[in-house]
Amino acid sequence: MIRACLTSEAVPPEERFDWWFGLKSASPIATTLHSDFTDDFPVAVDHVDLGAATLTTMSYPSAEVRRTARHIRRGDPGSLQVSLTLQGLSGFEQAGRNVRFGAGNFILYESSSPFEGWMRRGDESGAPTRSIVATLPMHLLPFPADRLSEVVSRPLSGREGFGSLLAHFMCQVVDDAGQFGDTTAAADRLTHTLVDLVGHLAAQHLDNERELPPESRTRTLLLQVQSHIRRQLRDPGLNPDSIAAAHHISTRYLHRLFQDQGLTVSSWIRQLRLERCRRALANPTLAAVPVGAIAARWGFAQPAVFTRAFRAAYGVTPSEVRARTLLSNGSALAVNNSAPMVKDVG
């Protein structure tokens, strides 16, 4: 995968709008741009190219964008775009629908039909608009193509259900793509996960989840389970039975979900907890917090069990991590890199 960060910081203020206009006009999905802030149009972009799909965060002042039939005739990649408004107010028109919505909502639109959109600052503070956009080829469309018109230009919530999972996933990839690996295989896995989540977001609206491929439903269920585990990680009562009950599946099926990824439920939970403890012990601002209290905070009720598990994972004891942190004046401690990595589906 390839990551690129662009900013207009080095561009003179009066040239920033033209600079951004030129970039947008030359992109595969060309558009025209209008803004009332052409005298100074600061832009910040973070772009992750996964090969088949891309993820892009954008920050800039209020602006209007338009893609016309002329743009489409000049070139059309046949893409579906999934945009999440992170900050500000948005409006969009395609397929005969004109909608307005605020932060925390998705809008789906296609490159092969004309559209108009705008983003405006939400208040007088001067804070820029912010959004994150996923672009994927239409041939990967994760729901029936004849139902595309039913979901484009409709606000879909990114605060609950599959929308919440998709929003978290998109932001996590752009914020730290490197954690997933820097290989073609990793990029392919991220693309599959992105497509699955977009499909389930659409299915949640179309009420046709059964039409999605079984493997897509399985991967998305695993993502839901892993998200639940992270939220409940501090609960010492977190176990396979409680997790399965929360998702209305059998414990046996839960174990099979993880086994298909080369994982076990209990070991995945334990490694997540150990990593949280390791970070806390290497944090000099938490030096006054007893080791036992940190362990208990992350679900380890028995200190001896915690110490044995920590040594097995990192090759040192929790107390040794704490001592080295203090000796290094608070610098982050690099422990045994042979510890197993916490692996997500993707």
PDB file of N, CA and C in Angstrom, residues 93-167:
ATOM      1  N   GLU A  93     -26.431  16.024  -3.983  1.00  0.00           N
ATOM      2  CA  GLU A  93     -27.525  15.775  -4.908  1.00  0.00           C
ATOM      3  C   GLU A  93     -27.066  14.797  -5.990  1.00  0.00           C
ATOM      4  N   GLN A  94     -27.768  13.690  -6.120  1.00  0.00           N
ATOM      5  CA  GLN A  94     -27.567  12.715  -7.192  1.00  0.00           C
ATOM      6  C   GLN A  94     -28.816  11.838  -7.258  1.00  0.00           C
ATOM      7  N   ALA A  95     -29.088  11.301  -8.428  1.00  0.00           N
ATOM      8  CA  ALA A  95     -30.241  10.409  -8.624  1.00  0.00           C
ATOM      9  C   ALA A  95     -31.553  11.070  -8.224  1.00  0.00           C
ATOM     10  N   GLY A  96     -31.642  12.389  -8.428  1.00  0.00           N
ATOM     11  CA  GLY A  96     -32.877  13.085  -8.144  1.00  0.00           C
ATOM     12  C   GLY A  96     -33.120  13.383  -6.683  1.00  0.00           C
ATOM     13  N   ARG A  97     -32.146  13.095  -5.798  1.00  0.00           N
ATOM     14  CA  ARG A  97     -32.313  13.366  -4.370  1.00  0.00           C
ATOM     15  C   ARG A  97     -31.343  14.446  -3.927  1.00  0.00           C
ATOM     16  N   ASN A  98     -31.856  15.414  -3.193  1.00  0.00           N
ATOM     17  CA  ASN A  98     -31.062  16.511  -2.657  1.00  0.00           C
ATOM     18  C   ASN A  98     -31.177  16.463  -1.142  1.00  0.00           C
ATOM     19  N   VAL A  99     -30.062  16.180  -0.474  1.00  0.00           N
ATOM     20  CA  VAL A  99     -30.111  15.961   0.972  1.00  0.00           C
ATOM     21  C   VAL A  99     -29.101  16.849   1.691  1.00  0.00           C
ATOM     22  N   ARG A 100     -29.364  17.091   2.964  1.00  0.00           N
ATOM     23  CA  ARG A 100     -28.456  17.820   3.842  1.00  0.00           C
ATOM     24  C   ARG A 100     -28.258  17.002   5.105  1.00  0.00           C
ATOM     25  N   PHE A 101     -27.051  17.047   5.673  1.00  0.00           N
ATOM     26  CA  PHE A 101     -26.774  16.243   6.858  1.00  0.00           C
ATOM     27  C   PHE A 101     -25.547  16.794   7.574  1.00  0.00           C
ATOM     28  N   GLY A 102     -25.369  16.361   8.804  1.00  0.00           N
ATOM     29  CA  GLY A 102     -24.254  16.826   9.612  1.00  0.00           C
ATOM     30  C   GLY A 102     -23.185  15.774   9.796  1.00  0.00           C
ATOM     31  N   ALA A 103     -22.234  16.067  10.666  1.00  0.00           N
ATOM     32  CA  ALA A 103     -21.125  15.154  10.921  1.00  0.00           C
ATOM     33  C   ALA A 103     -21.651  13.826  11.466  1.00  0.00           C
ATOM     34  N   GLY A 104     -20.925  12.755  11.137  1.00  0.00           N
ATOM     35  CA  GLY A 104     -21.310  11.430  11.608  1.00  0.00           C
ATOM     36  C   GLY A 104     -22.186  10.666  10.651  1.00  0.00           C
ATOM     37  N   ASN A 105     -22.376  11.191   9.427  1.00  0.00           N
ATOM     38  CA  ASN A 105     -23.207  10.517   8.436  1.00  0.00           C
ATOM     39  C   ASN A 105     -22.414  10.213   7.167  1.00  0.00           C
ATOM     40  N   PHE A 106     -22.743   9.070   6.571  1.00  0.00           N
ATOM     41  CA  PHE A 106     -22.182   8.673   5.286  1.00  0.00           C
ATOM     42  C   PHE A 106     -23.095   9.116   4.151  1.00  0.00           C
ATOM     43  N   ILE A 107     -22.487   9.299   2.977  1.00  0.00           N
ATOM     44  CA  ILE A 107     -23.241   9.435   1.739  1.00  0.00           C
ATOM     45  C   ILE A 107     -22.535   8.579   0.694  1.00  0.00           C
ATOM     46  N   LEU A 108     -23.293   7.804  -0.068  1.00  0.00           N
ATOM     47  CA  LEU A 108     -22.743   6.996  -1.152  1.00  0.00           C
ATOM     48  C   LEU A 108     -23.098   7.659  -2.469  1.00  0.00           C
ATOM     49  N   TYR A 109     -22.156   7.691  -3.412  1.00  0.00           N
ATOM     50  CA  TYR A 109     -22.438   8.250  -4.727  1.00  0.00           C
ATOM     51  C   TYR A 109     -21.544   7.581  -5.758  1.00  0.00           C
ATOM     52  N   GLU A 110     -21.945   7.652  -7.023  1.00  0.00           N
ATOM     53  CA  GLU A 110     -21.203   6.980  -8.087  1.00  0.00           C
ATOM     54  C   GLU A 110     -20.604   7.996  -9.051  1.00  0.00           C
ATOM     55  N   SER A 111     -19.474   7.631  -9.627  1.00  0.00           N
ATOM     56  CA  SER A 111     -18.762   8.543 -10.522  1.00  0.00           C
ATOM     57  C   SER A 111     -19.402   8.625 -11.895  1.00  0.00           C
ATOM     58  N   SER A 112     -20.271   7.685 -12.249  1.00  0.00           N
ATOM     59  CA  SER A 112     -20.813   7.605 -13.605  1.00  0.00           C
ATOM     60  C   SER A 112     -22.059   8.446 -13.813  1.00  0.00           C
ATOM     61  N   SER A 113     -22.513   9.133 -12.793  1.00  0.00           N
ATOM     62  CA  SER A 113     -23.675  10.018 -12.902  1.00  0.00           C
ATOM     63  C   SER A 113     -23.307  11.392 -12.359  1.00  0.00           C
ATOM     64  N   PRO A 114     -23.837  12.462 -12.952  1.00  0.00           N
ATOM     65  CA  PRO A 114     -23.535  13.803 -12.448  1.00  0.00           C
ATOM     66  C   PRO A 114     -23.943  13.953 -10.980  1.00  0.00           C
ATOM     67  N   PHE A 115     -23.196  14.764 -10.263  1.00  0.00           N
ATOM     68  CA  PHE A 115     -23.572  15.044  -8.875  1.00  0.00           C
ATOM     69  C   PHE A 115     -23.099  16.435  -8.485  1.00  0.00           C
ATOM     70  N   GLU A 116     -23.689  16.950  -7.429  1.00  0.00           N
ATOM     71  CA  GLU A 116     -23.280  18.208  -6.812  1.00  0.00           C
ATOM     72  C   GLU A 116     -23.213  17.994  -5.308  1.00  0.00           C
ATOM     73  N   GLY A 117     -22.233  18.591  -4.687  1.00  0.00           N
ATOM     74  CA  GLY A 117     -22.114  18.477  -3.245  1.00  0.00           C
ATOM     75  C   GLY A 117     -21.495  19.722  -2.651  1.00  0.00           C
ATOM     76  N   TRP A 118     -21.691  19.911  -1.370  1.00  0.00           N
ATOM     77  CA  TRP A 118     -21.051  21.031  -0.691  1.00  0.00           C
ATOM     78  C   TRP A 118     -20.726  20.640   0.745  1.00  0.00           C
ATOM     79  N   MET A 119     -19.693  21.282   1.272  1.00  0.00           N
ATOM     80  CA  MET A 119     -19.355  21.159   2.689  1.00  0.00           C
ATOM     81  C   MET A 119     -19.142  22.553   3.247  1.00  0.00           C
ATOM     82  N   ARG A 120     -19.732  22.805   4.406  1.00  0.00           N
ATOM     83  CA  ARG A 120     -19.642  24.125   5.038  1.00  0.00           C
ATOM     84  C   ARG A 120     -19.211  23.985   6.477  1.00  0.00           C
ATOM     85  N   ARG A 121     -18.507  25.006   6.946  1.00  0.00           N
ATOM     86  CA  ARG A 121     -18.125  25.041   8.344  1.00  0.00           C
ATOM     87  C   ARG A 121     -19.380  25.004   9.216  1.00  0.00           C
ATOM     88  N   GLY A 122     -19.288  24.266  10.323  1.00  0.00           N
ATOM     89  CA  GLY A 122     -20.467  24.100  11.154  1.00  0.00           C
ATOM     90  C   GLY A 122     -20.750  25.246  12.090  1.00  0.00           C
ATOM     91  N   ASP A 123     -19.770  26.150  12.290  1.00  0.00           N
ATOM     92  CA  ASP A 123     -19.976  27.275  13.200  1.00  0.00           C
ATOM     93  C   ASP A 123     -19.052  28.416  12.791  1.00  0.00           C
ATOM     94  N   GLU A 124     -18.947  29.418  13.646  1.00  0.00           N
ATOM     95  CA  GLU A 124     -18.143  30.600  13.340  1.00  0.00           C
ATOM     96  C   GLU A 124     -16.729  30.506  13.898  1.00  0.00           C
ATOM     97  N   SER A 125     -16.333  29.333  14.375  1.00  0.00           N
ATOM     98  CA  SER A 125     -15.013  29.191  14.991  1.00  0.00           C
ATOM     99  C   SER A 125     -13.882  29.214  13.968  1.00  0.00           C
ATOM    100  N   GLY A 126     -14.204  29.014  12.705  1.00  0.00           N
ATOM    101  CA  GLY A 126     -13.174  28.951  11.679  1.00  0.00           C
ATOM    102  C   GLY A 126     -12.605  27.561  11.482  1.00  0.00           C
ATOM    103  N   ALA A 127     -13.129  26.568  12.223  1.00  0.00           N
ATOM    104  CA  ALA A 127     -12.648  25.190  12.059  1.00  0.00           C
ATOM    105  C   ALA A 127     -12.978  24.701  10.654  1.00  0.00           C
ATOM    106  N   PRO A 128     -12.061  23.988  10.010  1.00  0.00           N
ATOM    107  CA  PRO A 128     -12.300  23.542   8.638  1.00  0.00           C
ATOM    108  C   PRO A 128     -13.324  22.418   8.577  1.00  0.00           C
ATOM    109  N   THR A 129     -13.816  22.156   7.375  1.00  0.00           N
ATOM    110  CA  THR A 129     -14.608  20.958   7.164  1.00  0.00           C
ATOM    111  C   THR A 129     -13.651  19.774   7.075  1.00  0.00           C
ATOM    112  N   ARG A 130     -14.112  18.601   7.486  1.00  0.00           N
ATOM    113  CA  ARG A 130     -13.290  17.403   7.410  1.00  0.00           C
ATOM    114  C   ARG A 130     -14.143  16.230   6.971  1.00  0.00           C
ATOM    115  N   SER A 131     -13.583  15.417   6.106  1.00  0.00           N
ATOM    116  CA  SER A 131     -14.299  14.226   5.644  1.00  0.00           C
ATOM    117  C   SER A 131     -13.289  13.136   5.326  1.00  0.00           C
ATOM    118  N   ILE A 132     -13.787  11.905   5.249  1.00  0.00           N
ATOM    119  CA  ILE A 132     -12.973  10.776   4.808  1.00  0.00           C
ATOM    120  C   ILE A 132     -13.760  10.038   3.739  1.00  0.00           C
ATOM    121  N   VAL A 133     -13.094   9.745   2.624  1.00  0.00           N
ATOM    122  CA  VAL A 133     -13.765   9.162   1.457  1.00  0.00           C
ATOM    123  C   VAL A 133     -13.092   7.852   1.059  1.00  0.00           C
ATOM    124  N   ALA A 134     -13.898   6.810   0.924  1.00  0.00           N
ATOM    125  CA  ALA A 134     -13.423   5.534   0.370  1.00  0.00           C
ATOM    126  C   ALA A 134     -13.880   5.459  -1.079  1.00  0.00           C
ATOM    127  N   THR A 135     -12.978   5.059  -1.962  1.00  0.00           N
ATOM    128  CA  THR A 135     -13.285   4.899  -3.383  1.00  0.00           C
ATOM    129  C   THR A 135     -12.975   3.468  -3.784  1.00  0.00           C
ATOM    130  N   LEU A 136     -13.960   2.787  -4.373  1.00  0.00           N
ATOM    131  CA  LEU A 136     -13.754   1.408  -4.813  1.00  0.00           C
ATOM    132  C   LEU A 136     -14.399   1.200  -6.169  1.00  0.00           C
ATOM    133  N   PRO A 137     -13.834   0.331  -6.991  1.00  0.00           N
ATOM    134  CA  PRO A 137     -14.375   0.111  -8.335  1.00  0.00           C
ATOM    135  C   PRO A 137     -15.754  -0.533  -8.282  1.00  0.00           C
ATOM    136  N   MET A 138     -16.587  -0.174  -9.259  1.00  0.00           N
ATOM    137  CA  MET A 138     -17.959  -0.644  -9.262  1.00  0.00           C
ATOM    138  C   MET A 138     -18.059  -2.165  -9.358  1.00  0.00           C
ATOM    139  N   HIS A 139     -17.034  -2.814  -9.957  1.00  0.00           N
ATOM    140  CA  HIS A 139     -17.125  -4.265 -10.087  1.00  0.00           C
ATOM    141  C   HIS A 139     -17.003  -4.972  -8.737  1.00  0.00           C
ATOM    142  N   LEU A 140     -16.559  -4.230  -7.701  1.00  0.00           N
ATOM    143  CA  LEU A 140     -16.518  -4.784  -6.351  1.00  0.00           C
ATOM    144  C   LEU A 140     -17.778  -4.453  -5.559  1.00  0.00           C
ATOM    145  N   LEU A 141     -18.764  -3.869  -6.225  1.00  0.00           N
ATOM    146  CA  LEU A 141     -19.989  -3.440  -5.564  1.00  0.00           C
ATOM    147  C   LEU A 141     -20.529  -4.562  -4.676  1.00  0.00           C
ATOM    148  N   PRO A 142     -20.622  -4.332  -3.374  1.00  0.00           N
ATOM    149  CA  PRO A 142     -20.962  -5.425  -2.450  1.00  0.00           C
ATOM    150  C   PRO A 142     -22.464  -5.617  -2.241  1.00  0.00           C
ATOM    151  N   PHE A 143     -23.273  -5.172  -3.170  1.00  0.00           N
ATOM    152  CA  PHE A 143     -24.715  -5.394  -3.120  1.00  0.00           C
ATOM    153  C   PHE A 143     -25.233  -5.367  -4.541  1.00  0.00           C
ATOM    154  N   PRO A 144     -26.450  -5.827  -4.809  1.00  0.00           N
ATOM    155  CA  PRO A 144     -26.956  -5.921  -6.186  1.00  0.00           C
ATOM    156  C   PRO A 144     -26.902  -4.584  -6.914  1.00  0.00           C
ATOM    157  N   ALA A 145     -26.314  -4.566  -8.111  1.00  0.00           N
ATOM    158  CA  ALA A 145     -26.132  -3.326  -8.865  1.00  0.00           C
ATOM    159  C   ALA A 145     -27.453  -2.650  -9.183  1.00  0.00           C
ATOM    160  N   ASP A 146     -28.530  -3.438  -9.366  1.00  0.00           N
ATOM    161  CA  ASP A 146     -29.812  -2.837  -9.723  1.00  0.00           C
ATOM    162  C   ASP A 146     -30.457  -2.107  -8.552  1.00  0.00           C
ATOM    163  N   ARG A 147     -29.827  -2.198  -7.381  1.00  0.00           N
ATOM    164  CA  ARG A 147     -30.371  -1.493  -6.211  1.00  0.00           C
ATOM    165  C   ARG A 147     -29.494  -0.311  -5.795  1.00  0.00           C
ATOM    166  N   LEU A 148     -28.478  -0.008  -6.620  1.00  0.00           N
ATOM    167  CA  LEU A 148     -27.578   1.091  -6.306  1.00  0.00           C
ATOM    168  C   LEU A 148     -28.330   2.408  -6.144  1.00  0.00           C
ATOM    169  N   SER A 149     -29.313   2.646  -7.028  1.00  0.00           N
ATOM    170  CA  SER A 149     -30.049   3.915  -6.984  1.00  0.00           C
ATOM    171  C   SER A 149     -30.803   4.106  -5.671  1.00  0.00           C
ATOM    172  N   GLU A 150     -31.031   3.018  -4.937  1.00  0.00           N
ATOM    173  CA  GLU A 150     -31.773   3.117  -3.682  1.00  0.00           C
ATOM    174  C   GLU A 150     -30.912   3.621  -2.523  1.00  0.00           C
ATOM    175  N   VAL A 151     -29.592   3.564  -2.687  1.00  0.00           N
ATOM    176  CA  VAL A 151     -28.727   3.971  -1.575  1.00  0.00           C
ATOM    177  C   VAL A 151     -27.906   5.224  -1.861  1.00  0.00           C
ATOM    178  N   VAL A 152     -27.734   5.590  -3.147  1.00  0.00           N
ATOM    179  CA  VAL A 152     -26.944   6.793  -3.424  1.00  0.00           C
ATOM    180  C   VAL A 152     -27.696   8.026  -2.967  1.00  0.00           C
ATOM    181  N   SER A 153     -26.928   9.019  -2.534  1.00  0.00           N
ATOM    182  CA  SER A 153     -27.466  10.305  -2.096  1.00  0.00           C
ATOM    183  C   SER A 153     -28.521  10.157  -1.002  1.00  0.00           C
ATOM    184  N   ARG A 154     -28.245   9.251  -0.064  1.00  0.00           N
ATOM    185  CA  ARG A 154     -29.081   9.098   1.132  1.00  0.00           C
ATOM    186  C   ARG A 154     -28.160   9.119   2.344  1.00  0.00           C
ATOM    187  N   PRO A 155     -28.397   9.988   3.321  1.00  0.00           N
ATOM    188  CA  PRO A 155     -27.557   9.962   4.520  1.00  0.00           C
ATOM    189  C   PRO A 155     -27.727   8.639   5.263  1.00  0.00           C
ATOM    190  N   LEU A 156     -26.612   7.983   5.578  1.00  0.00           N
ATOM    191  CA  LEU A 156     -26.611   6.732   6.315  1.00  0.00           C
ATOM    192  C   LEU A 156     -25.767   6.939   7.573  1.00  0.00           C
ATOM    193  N   SER A 157     -26.294   6.565   8.698  1.00  0.00           N
ATOM    194  CA  SER A 157     -25.626   6.856   9.965  1.00  0.00           C
ATOM    195  C   SER A 157     -24.289   6.143  10.109  1.00  0.00           C
ATOM    196  N   GLY A 158     -23.294   6.897  10.565  1.00  0.00           N
ATOM    197  CA  GLY A 158     -21.999   6.322  10.888  1.00  0.00           C
ATOM    198  C   GLY A 158     -21.788   6.205  12.385  1.00  0.00           C
ATOM    199  N   ARG A 159     -22.866   6.310  13.152  1.00  0.00           N
ATOM    200  CA  ARG A 159     -22.771   6.294  14.613  1.00  0.00           C
ATOM    201  C   ARG A 159     -23.279   4.996  15.232  1.00  0.00           C
ATOM    202  N   GLU A 160     -23.888   4.145  14.440  1.00  0.00           N
ATOM    203  CA  GLU A 160     -24.464   2.929  14.999  1.00  0.00           C
ATOM    204  C   GLU A 160     -24.386   1.802  13.979  1.00  0.00           C
ATOM    205  N   GLY A 161     -24.553   0.579  14.462  1.00  0.00           N
ATOM    206  CA  GLY A 161     -24.591  -0.572  13.573  1.00  0.00           C
ATOM    207  C   GLY A 161     -23.342  -0.699  12.719  1.00  0.00           C
ATOM    208  N   PHE A 162     -23.543  -1.138  11.477  1.00  0.00           N
ATOM    209  CA  PHE A 162     -22.415  -1.329  10.571  1.00  0.00           C
ATOM    210  C   PHE A 162     -21.776  -0.001  10.173  1.00  0.00           C
ATOM    211  N   GLY A 163     -22.543   1.083  10.216  1.00  0.00           N
ATOM    212  CA  GLY A 163     -21.973   2.392   9.929  1.00  0.00           C
ATOM    213  C   GLY A 163     -20.887   2.761  10.921  1.00  0.00           C
ATOM    214  N   SER A 164     -21.108   2.434  12.191  1.00  0.00           N
ATOM    215  CA  SER A 164     -20.110   2.709  13.218  1.00  0.00           C
ATOM    216  C   SER A 164     -18.850   1.882  12.984  1.00  0.00           C
ATOM    217  N   LEU A 165     -19.025   0.609  12.614  1.00  0.00           N
ATOM    218  CA  LEU A 165     -17.869  -0.236  12.317  1.00  0.00           C
ATOM    219  C   LEU A 165     -17.084   0.289  11.122  1.00  0.00           C
ATOM    220  N   LEU A 166     -17.811   0.698  10.076  1.00  0.00           N
ATOM    221  CA  LEU A 166     -17.151   1.204   8.877  1.00  0.00           C
ATOM    222  C   LEU A 166     -16.406   2.499   9.167  1.00  0.00           C
ATOM    223  N   ALA A 167     -17.030   3.406   9.918  1.00  0.00           N
ATOM    224  CA  ALA A 167     -16.381   4.678  10.248  1.00  0.00           C
ATOM    225  C   ALA A 167     -15.096   4.439  11.033  1.00  0.00           C
TER     226      ALA A 167
END
